[in-house]
């Protein structure tokens, strides 16, 4: 079974490529390496090309003839999306259109999409269910919501079947620390906290301490990247067995506050780094927690790493190793 993985050299994509290889799938990673790392691709071939290049996209379909496509490649920084929205509509929305057109031309009809909790915006209720309104509050979330609409319309009109996985807060790393999170610039809480523990950063700022949560800091549903990876493999099996299109949240159904993450990192590392209370970051909802009943029931997803200490331990081992050598 052949799987084309766009963005397979990135953080979540590389963990899925590794897992697909371990399960015996023939994997081809398609990545422009703008944010990904060549060394992150632990299984199969890497084609270094851009999804904006329609000829290169068409060629990979005619050469490789994939049975299914997993689409991770995307720009992912909310702040940047506010400053440069067209970059997000180009890299995320328009490039996905290229990919879906190439799939239609080559009659490839199984697609797994990396969506995001950002499509919900500020939720009316938590845990958030998949049928909650789609009301993204930034161009990043909107660029992904547009894709969900494209998928829905295309699957109604054609034989395309897809699973859209709305990730909550991906975190952690490969247990052997071969791959992990390596964004440039890094904006995510857990890697930043660990860089502070390592002494690479002077400390960490807590963005907002007056939220309506027990300790006043934001609560997020941190999910280990290998559990996300399992969700992809189950989604693939579902579609290969003839299952219908679905949208699933990927989170554990409970969350941790920023202060709890900071405390867990102090415990895991044994290092007391500097923490400063700071102003809210614009656009941050107080609580984002997934209802994950649907994916548990429909696909039998059973998270293996619902444990903040394990998430931070694997991220810390990766961080101490110093990331990918350029
Ligand atoms: N956060 C923080 N300090 C930082 C980075 C993040 O307090 O240096 C907070 C952020 O405001 C949010 C939570 O940590 O409430 C998780 O942020 P992250 O950027 O990791 O993920 P997001 O929830 O934005 O996808």
Tab-separated table of C-alpha atoms and ligand atoms in Angstrom:
chain	number	residue	atom	x	y	z
A	1	UNK	CA	0.000	0.000	0.000
A	2	UNK	CA	1.515	3.320	-1.082
A	3	UNK	CA	1.010	6.530	0.848
A	4	UNK	CA	2.027	9.997	-0.318
A	5	UNK	CA	2.764	12.210	2.687
A	6	UNK	CA	3.037	15.938	2.101
A	7	UNK	CA	4.927	17.706	4.879
A	8	UNK	CA	6.410	14.376	5.951
A	9	UNK	CA	9.621	16.153	6.990
A	10	UNK	CA	7.752	18.292	9.531
A	11	UNK	CA	6.924	17.678	13.160
A	12	UNK	CA	3.707	15.629	13.051
A	13	UNK	CA	4.251	14.358	9.504
A	14	UNK	CA	7.632	12.831	10.352
A	15	UNK	CA	6.156	10.864	13.266
A	16	UNK	CA	3.468	9.485	10.950
A	17	UNK	CA	6.032	8.632	8.242
A	18	UNK	CA	8.018	6.709	10.856
A	19	UNK	CA	4.869	4.840	11.999
A	20	UNK	CA	3.772	4.076	8.417
A	21	UNK	CA	7.230	2.623	7.710
A	22	UNK	CA	7.060	0.492	10.843
A	23	UNK	CA	3.703	-0.891	9.658
A	24	UNK	CA	5.100	-1.810	6.237
A	25	UNK	CA	3.548	0.953	4.095
A	26	UNK	CA	5.499	2.240	1.116
A	27	UNK	CA	5.874	5.954	1.916
A	28	UNK	CA	6.869	8.901	-0.222
A	29	UNK	CA	7.380	12.231	1.532
A	30	UNK	CA	6.737	15.354	-0.542
A	31	UNK	CA	8.152	18.385	1.246
A	32	UNK	CA	9.733	21.673	0.141
A	33	UNK	CA	11.888	21.669	3.314
A	34	UNK	CA	10.917	25.295	4.022
A	35	UNK	CA	10.160	24.231	7.593
A	36	UNK	CA	10.844	20.501	7.506
A	37	UNK	CA	14.108	18.656	7.963
A	38	UNK	CA	15.601	16.084	5.600
A	39	UNK	CA	16.874	14.075	8.595
A	40	UNK	CA	13.341	13.806	9.991
A	41	UNK	CA	12.257	11.428	7.219
A	42	UNK	CA	12.911	8.012	8.728
A	43	UNK	CA	11.114	5.883	6.142
A	44	UNK	CA	10.777	5.804	2.361
A	45	UNK	CA	11.791	8.372	-0.200
A	46	UNK	CA	11.829	12.151	-0.009
A	47	UNK	CA	10.895	14.306	-2.991
A	48	UNK	CA	11.931	17.906	-2.342
A	49	UNK	CA	9.340	19.977	-4.176
A	50	UNK	CA	6.627	22.543	-3.611
A	51	UNK	CA	2.882	21.948	-3.762
A	52	UNK	CA	2.611	25.249	-5.666
A	53	UNK	CA	4.461	23.531	-8.537
A	54	UNK	CA	1.599	21.767	-10.305
A	55	UNK	CA	3.935	19.919	-12.688
A	56	UNK	CA	5.914	18.462	-9.793
A	57	UNK	CA	2.699	17.491	-8.004
A	58	UNK	CA	1.334	15.795	-11.137
A	59	UNK	CA	4.629	13.977	-11.678
A	60	UNK	CA	4.678	12.493	-8.186
A	61	UNK	CA	1.190	11.055	-8.769
A	62	UNK	CA	2.104	9.549	-12.149
A	63	UNK	CA	5.462	8.193	-10.906
A	64	UNK	CA	4.505	6.938	-7.436
A	65	UNK	CA	0.801	6.111	-7.989
A	66	UNK	CA	-0.231	6.424	-4.337
A	67	UNK	CA	-3.250	4.603	-2.918
A	68	UNK	CA	-3.783	7.359	-0.357
A	69	UNK	CA	-2.594	10.866	0.487
A	70	UNK	CA	-1.880	12.315	3.919
A	71	UNK	CA	-1.578	16.087	3.807
A	72	UNK	CA	0.448	17.746	6.577
A	73	UNK	CA	2.264	20.442	4.590
A	74	UNK	CA	1.109	23.850	5.811
A	75	UNK	CA	2.125	27.133	7.370
A	76	UNK	CA	1.154	26.996	11.042
A	77	UNK	CA	1.878	30.262	12.860
A	78	UNK	CA	-1.217	32.151	13.938
A	79	UNK	CA	0.620	35.463	14.463
A	80	UNK	CA	2.273	35.285	11.058
A	81	UNK	CA	-1.096	34.466	9.474
A	82	UNK	CA	-2.494	37.753	10.820
A	83	UNK	CA	0.440	39.702	9.336
A	84	UNK	CA	0.618	37.755	6.055
A	85	UNK	CA	-2.829	36.245	5.389
A	86	UNK	CA	-2.198	35.670	1.699
A	87	UNK	CA	0.762	33.432	2.518
A	88	UNK	CA	-1.712	31.214	4.399
A	89	UNK	CA	-4.343	31.228	1.670
A	90	UNK	CA	-1.570	30.391	-0.809
A	91	UNK	CA	0.402	27.771	1.135
A	92	UNK	CA	-2.522	26.150	2.855
A	93	UNK	CA	-5.689	26.682	0.845
A	94	UNK	CA	-4.471	27.097	-2.761
A	95	UNK	CA	-1.786	24.418	-2.497
A	96	UNK	CA	-4.347	21.953	-1.151
A	97	UNK	CA	-6.468	22.763	-4.190
A	98	UNK	CA	-3.502	21.789	-6.403
A	99	UNK	CA	-3.176	18.550	-4.495
A	100	UNK	CA	-6.894	17.717	-4.752
A	101	UNK	CA	-6.859	18.457	-8.491
A	102	UNK	CA	-3.893	16.140	-8.983
A	103	UNK	CA	-5.726	13.482	-6.975
A	104	UNK	CA	-8.813	13.863	-9.171
A	105	UNK	CA	-6.707	13.608	-12.342
A	106	UNK	CA	-4.958	10.455	-11.147
A	107	UNK	CA	-8.123	8.968	-9.603
A	108	UNK	CA	-6.609	8.820	-6.121
A	109	UNK	CA	-9.545	9.076	-3.758
A	110	UNK	CA	-8.356	8.603	-0.173
A	111	UNK	CA	-7.237	11.695	1.718
A	112	UNK	CA	-6.295	12.411	5.324
A	113	UNK	CA	-6.114	16.054	6.255
A	114	UNK	CA	-4.318	17.838	9.093
A	115	UNK	CA	-6.955	20.200	10.391
A	116	UNK	CA	-6.880	22.123	13.639
A	117	UNK	CA	-8.871	23.124	16.694
A	118	UNK	CA	-8.335	26.679	15.382
A	119	UNK	CA	-11.327	26.125	13.058
A	120	UNK	CA	-13.593	26.448	16.123
A	121	UNK	CA	-12.340	29.883	17.189
A	122	UNK	CA	-13.694	30.741	20.634
A	123	UNK	CA	-15.959	27.820	21.520
A	124	UNK	CA	-19.356	28.253	23.177
A	125	UNK	CA	-18.827	25.099	25.235
A	126	UNK	CA	-16.004	22.733	26.191
A	127	UNK	CA	-15.197	19.910	25.629
A	128	UNK	CA	-15.704	20.874	21.977
A	129	UNK	CA	-17.637	18.447	19.795
A	130	UNK	CA	-17.106	18.066	16.075
A	131	UNK	CA	-20.520	19.583	15.307
A	132	UNK	CA	-19.665	22.852	17.104
A	133	UNK	CA	-19.819	25.905	14.816
A	134	UNK	CA	-16.819	26.559	12.573
A	135	UNK	CA	-15.922	30.164	13.417
A	136	UNK	CA	-12.157	30.605	13.099
A	137	UNK	CA	-10.813	33.890	14.447
A	138	UNK	CA	-7.581	34.160	12.482
A	139	UNK	CA	-6.376	33.607	8.897
A	140	UNK	CA	-4.571	30.376	9.873
A	141	UNK	CA	-7.824	28.832	11.122
A	142	UNK	CA	-9.752	30.240	8.157
A	143	UNK	CA	-7.220	28.867	5.647
A	144	UNK	CA	-7.810	25.397	7.140
A	145	UNK	CA	-11.598	25.810	7.430
A	146	UNK	CA	-11.710	26.651	3.680
A	147	UNK	CA	-10.021	23.312	3.019
A	148	UNK	CA	-12.580	21.463	5.117
A	149	UNK	CA	-15.321	23.047	2.978
A	150	UNK	CA	-13.455	22.053	-0.217
A	151	UNK	CA	-13.211	18.489	1.024
A	152	UNK	CA	-16.876	18.303	1.929
A	153	UNK	CA	-17.971	19.658	-1.455
A	154	UNK	CA	-15.544	17.492	-3.407
A	155	UNK	CA	-16.495	14.306	-1.616
A	156	UNK	CA	-20.180	15.036	-2.275
A	157	UNK	CA	-19.482	15.476	-5.973
A	158	UNK	CA	-16.827	12.816	-6.584
A	159	UNK	CA	-15.540	9.548	-5.177
A	160	UNK	CA	-13.154	11.332	-2.793
A	161	UNK	CA	-13.321	9.982	0.768
A	162	UNK	CA	-11.449	11.832	3.479
A	163	UNK	CA	-10.814	12.068	7.177
A	164	UNK	CA	-10.159	15.499	8.599
A	165	UNK	CA	-8.308	15.356	11.917
A	166	UNK	CA	-8.673	18.484	14.025
A	167	UNK	CA	-5.563	18.479	16.199
A	168	UNK	CA	-5.566	20.127	19.575
A	169	UNK	CA	-2.077	20.833	21.037
A	170	UNK	CA	0.420	18.396	19.537
A	171	UNK	CA	3.343	17.819	21.899
A	172	UNK	CA	6.082	15.370	22.860
A	173	UNK	CA	8.538	13.483	20.687
A	174	UNK	CA	9.686	10.093	19.474
A	175	UNK	CA	10.551	7.898	22.524
A	176	UNK	CA	14.039	7.359	21.114
A	177	UNK	CA	14.447	11.098	20.445
A	178	UNK	CA	15.230	10.515	16.752
A	179	UNK	CA	12.644	13.127	15.723
A	180	UNK	CA	10.756	15.878	17.531
A	181	UNK	CA	9.493	19.440	17.386
A	182	UNK	CA	11.910	21.842	15.671
A	183	UNK	CA	10.085	24.956	14.510
A	184	UNK	CA	11.888	28.105	13.475
A	185	UNK	CA	10.867	30.341	15.143
A	186	UNK	CA	9.474	28.294	18.037
A	187	UNK	CA	6.246	29.687	19.458
A	188	UNK	CA	4.775	26.654	21.271
A	189	UNK	CA	4.657	26.488	25.027
A	190	UNK	CA	6.283	23.128	25.785
A	191	UNK	CA	9.412	23.513	23.624
A	192	UNK	CA	9.835	27.106	24.846
A	193	UNK	CA	9.589	26.035	28.482
A	194	UNK	CA	12.170	23.312	27.875
A	195	UNK	CA	14.492	25.742	26.092
A	196	UNK	CA	14.242	27.909	29.209
A	197	UNK	CA	15.111	24.875	31.377
A	198	UNK	CA	18.071	24.166	29.124
A	199	UNK	CA	19.305	27.750	29.467
A	200	UNK	CA	18.851	28.440	25.766
A	201	UNK	CA	16.243	31.090	26.661
A	202	UNK	CA	16.430	33.448	29.663
A	203	UNK	CA	12.977	32.327	30.865
A	204	UNK	CA	9.366	31.961	29.875
A	205	UNK	CA	6.478	34.429	29.821
A	206	UNK	CA	2.992	33.346	30.802
A	207	UNK	CA	0.594	35.019	28.396
A	208	UNK	CA	-2.315	36.041	30.615
A	209	UNK	CA	-3.007	35.236	34.257
A	210	UNK	CA	-6.547	36.634	34.502
A	211	UNK	CA	-8.473	34.082	32.460
A	212	UNK	CA	-11.629	32.527	33.956
A	213	UNK	CA	-9.785	29.286	34.812
A	214	UNK	CA	-8.830	27.908	38.256
A	215	UNK	CA	-5.300	29.401	38.202
A	216	UNK	CA	-6.033	32.225	35.741
A	217	UNK	CA	-3.922	30.787	32.896
A	218	UNK	CA	-5.141	29.214	29.633
A	219	UNK	CA	-6.016	25.541	29.489
A	220	UNK	CA	-5.088	23.407	26.478
A	221	UNK	CA	-5.511	19.735	25.556
A	222	UNK	CA	-1.907	18.565	24.961
A	223	UNK	CA	-1.819	15.354	22.927
A	224	UNK	CA	1.288	13.240	22.349
A	225	UNK	CA	2.406	13.208	18.727
A	226	UNK	CA	2.495	9.374	18.689
A	227	UNK	CA	-1.188	9.277	19.677
A	228	UNK	CA	-1.868	11.675	16.796
A	229	UNK	CA	0.113	9.321	14.628
A	230	UNK	CA	-2.105	6.388	15.698
A	231	UNK	CA	-5.159	8.473	14.768
A	232	UNK	CA	-3.752	8.810	11.226
A	233	UNK	CA	-3.095	5.116	10.836
A	234	UNK	CA	-6.592	4.259	12.079
A	235	UNK	CA	-8.084	6.845	9.708
A	236	UNK	CA	-6.145	5.350	6.825
A	237	UNK	CA	-7.358	1.847	7.642
A	238	UNK	CA	-10.932	3.138	7.961
A	239	UNK	CA	-10.796	4.642	4.469
A	240	UNK	CA	-8.924	1.722	2.890
A	241	UNK	CA	-11.639	-0.586	4.228
A	242	UNK	CA	-14.280	1.515	2.472
A	243	UNK	CA	-15.280	3.754	5.405
A	244	UNK	CA	-17.000	7.050	4.716
A	245	UNK	CA	-15.687	10.585	5.136
A	246	UNK	CA	-15.413	11.786	8.714
A	247	UNK	CA	-14.209	14.707	10.813
A	248	UNK	CA	-12.596	13.877	14.140
A	249	UNK	CA	-11.178	15.885	17.010
A	250	UNK	CA	-7.816	14.670	18.272
A	251	UNK	CA	-7.283	15.498	21.915
A	252	UNK	CA	-7.580	13.655	25.205
A	253	UNK	CA	-10.716	15.393	26.473
A	254	UNK	CA	-9.027	17.193	29.345
A	255	UNK	CA	-6.422	19.878	29.592
A	256	UNK	CA	-3.658	21.529	31.594
A	257	UNK	CA	-3.122	25.164	32.409
A	258	UNK	CA	0.031	27.034	31.396
A	259	UNK	CA	1.120	27.020	35.057
A	260	UNK	CA	0.574	23.257	35.284
A	261	UNK	CA	2.758	22.770	32.215
A	262	UNK	CA	5.454	24.979	33.730
A	263	UNK	CA	5.330	23.003	37.012
A	264	UNK	CA	5.440	19.671	35.161
A	265	UNK	CA	8.497	20.882	33.237
A	266	UNK	CA	10.218	21.947	36.466
A	267	UNK	CA	9.540	18.483	37.902
A	268	UNK	CA	10.633	16.599	34.790
A	269	UNK	CA	13.859	18.541	34.365
A	270	UNK	CA	14.673	19.304	38.000
A	271	UNK	CA	15.529	22.821	36.818
A	272	UNK	CA	13.954	25.975	38.227
A	273	UNK	CA	13.886	28.372	35.277
A	274	UNK	CA	12.580	31.944	35.315
A	275	UNK	CA	8.837	32.454	34.783
A	276	UNK	CA	7.288	35.877	34.285
A	277	UNK	CA	3.586	36.774	34.297
A	278	UNK	CA	2.771	38.716	31.155
A	279	UNK	CA	-0.121	40.174	29.157
A	280	UNK	CA	-2.589	38.026	27.257
A	281	UNK	CA	-1.624	36.997	23.732
A	282	UNK	CA	-4.330	38.267	21.335
A	283	UNK	CA	-6.673	35.586	20.027
A	284	UNK	CA	-6.117	32.997	22.781
A	285	UNK	CA	-9.363	31.372	23.982
A	286	UNK	CA	-9.315	30.598	27.740
A	287	UNK	CA	-9.967	26.869	27.348
A	288	UNK	CA	-9.573	24.563	24.339
A	289	UNK	CA	-10.375	20.960	25.145
A	290	UNK	CA	-11.547	18.316	22.682
A	291	UNK	CA	-14.417	15.967	23.016
A	292	UNK	CA	-12.739	12.879	21.554
A	293	UNK	CA	-15.635	10.461	22.023
A	294	UNK	CA	-16.264	10.297	18.294
A	295	UNK	CA	-12.830	9.075	17.215
A	296	UNK	CA	-12.658	6.705	20.195
A	297	UNK	CA	-16.015	5.175	19.262
A	298	UNK	CA	-15.797	5.163	15.466
A	299	UNK	CA	-12.126	4.240	15.015
A	300	UNK	CA	-11.325	2.652	18.365
A	301	UNK	CA	-8.632	5.278	19.023
A	302	UNK	CA	-7.134	4.519	22.423
A	303	UNK	CA	-4.475	7.025	23.400
A	304	UNK	CA	-1.325	5.443	24.832
A	305	UNK	CA	0.347	8.567	26.197
A	306	UNK	CA	-2.329	10.577	28.001
A	307	UNK	CA	0.216	11.640	30.585
A	308	UNK	CA	1.730	15.133	30.756
A	309	UNK	CA	4.872	13.826	32.510
A	310	UNK	CA	5.527	11.400	29.612
A	311	UNK	CA	4.834	14.092	27.014
A	312	UNK	CA	7.322	16.426	28.682
A	313	UNK	CA	9.892	13.668	29.270
A	314	UNK	CA	9.988	12.746	25.565
A	315	UNK	CA	10.109	16.429	24.563
A	316	UNK	CA	12.913	17.033	27.089
A	317	UNK	CA	14.985	14.102	25.786
A	318	UNK	CA	14.586	15.505	22.284
A	319	UNK	CA	15.407	19.055	23.399
A	320	UNK	CA	18.531	17.925	25.234
A	321	UNK	CA	19.719	16.165	22.108
A	322	UNK	CA	19.669	19.574	20.430
A	323	UNK	CA	17.324	18.943	17.513
A	324	UNK	CA	18.392	18.263	13.948
A	325	UNK	CA	21.926	19.039	12.899
A	326	UNK	CA	21.846	21.276	9.833
B	1	LIG	N1	1.912	30.371	26.045
B	1	LIG	C1	2.529	31.112	27.050
B	1	LIG	N2	3.829	31.493	26.851
B	1	LIG	C2	4.532	31.174	25.725
B	1	LIG	C3	3.897	30.410	24.727
B	1	LIG	C4	2.582	30.027	24.923
B	1	LIG	O1	1.935	31.423	28.083
B	1	LIG	O2	5.703	31.575	25.613
B	1	LIG	C5	0.516	29.942	26.245
B	1	LIG	C6	-0.409	30.408	25.148
B	1	LIG	O3	-0.892	31.702	25.435
B	1	LIG	C7	-1.495	29.325	25.191
B	1	LIG	C8	-0.734	28.074	25.635
B	1	LIG	O4	0.481	28.535	26.211
B	1	LIG	O5	-2.441	29.649	26.182
B	1	LIG	C9	-0.416	27.148	24.488
B	1	LIG	O6	0.160	27.922	23.461
B	1	LIG	P1	0.839	27.284	22.167
B	1	LIG	O7	1.388	28.409	21.347
B	1	LIG	O8	1.783	26.208	22.582
B	1	LIG	O9	-0.365	26.567	21.419
B	1	LIG	P2	-1.784	27.121	20.894
B	1	LIG	O10	-2.759	26.813	21.996
B	1	LIG	O11	-1.653	28.558	20.593
B	1	LIG	O12	-2.037	26.293	19.687
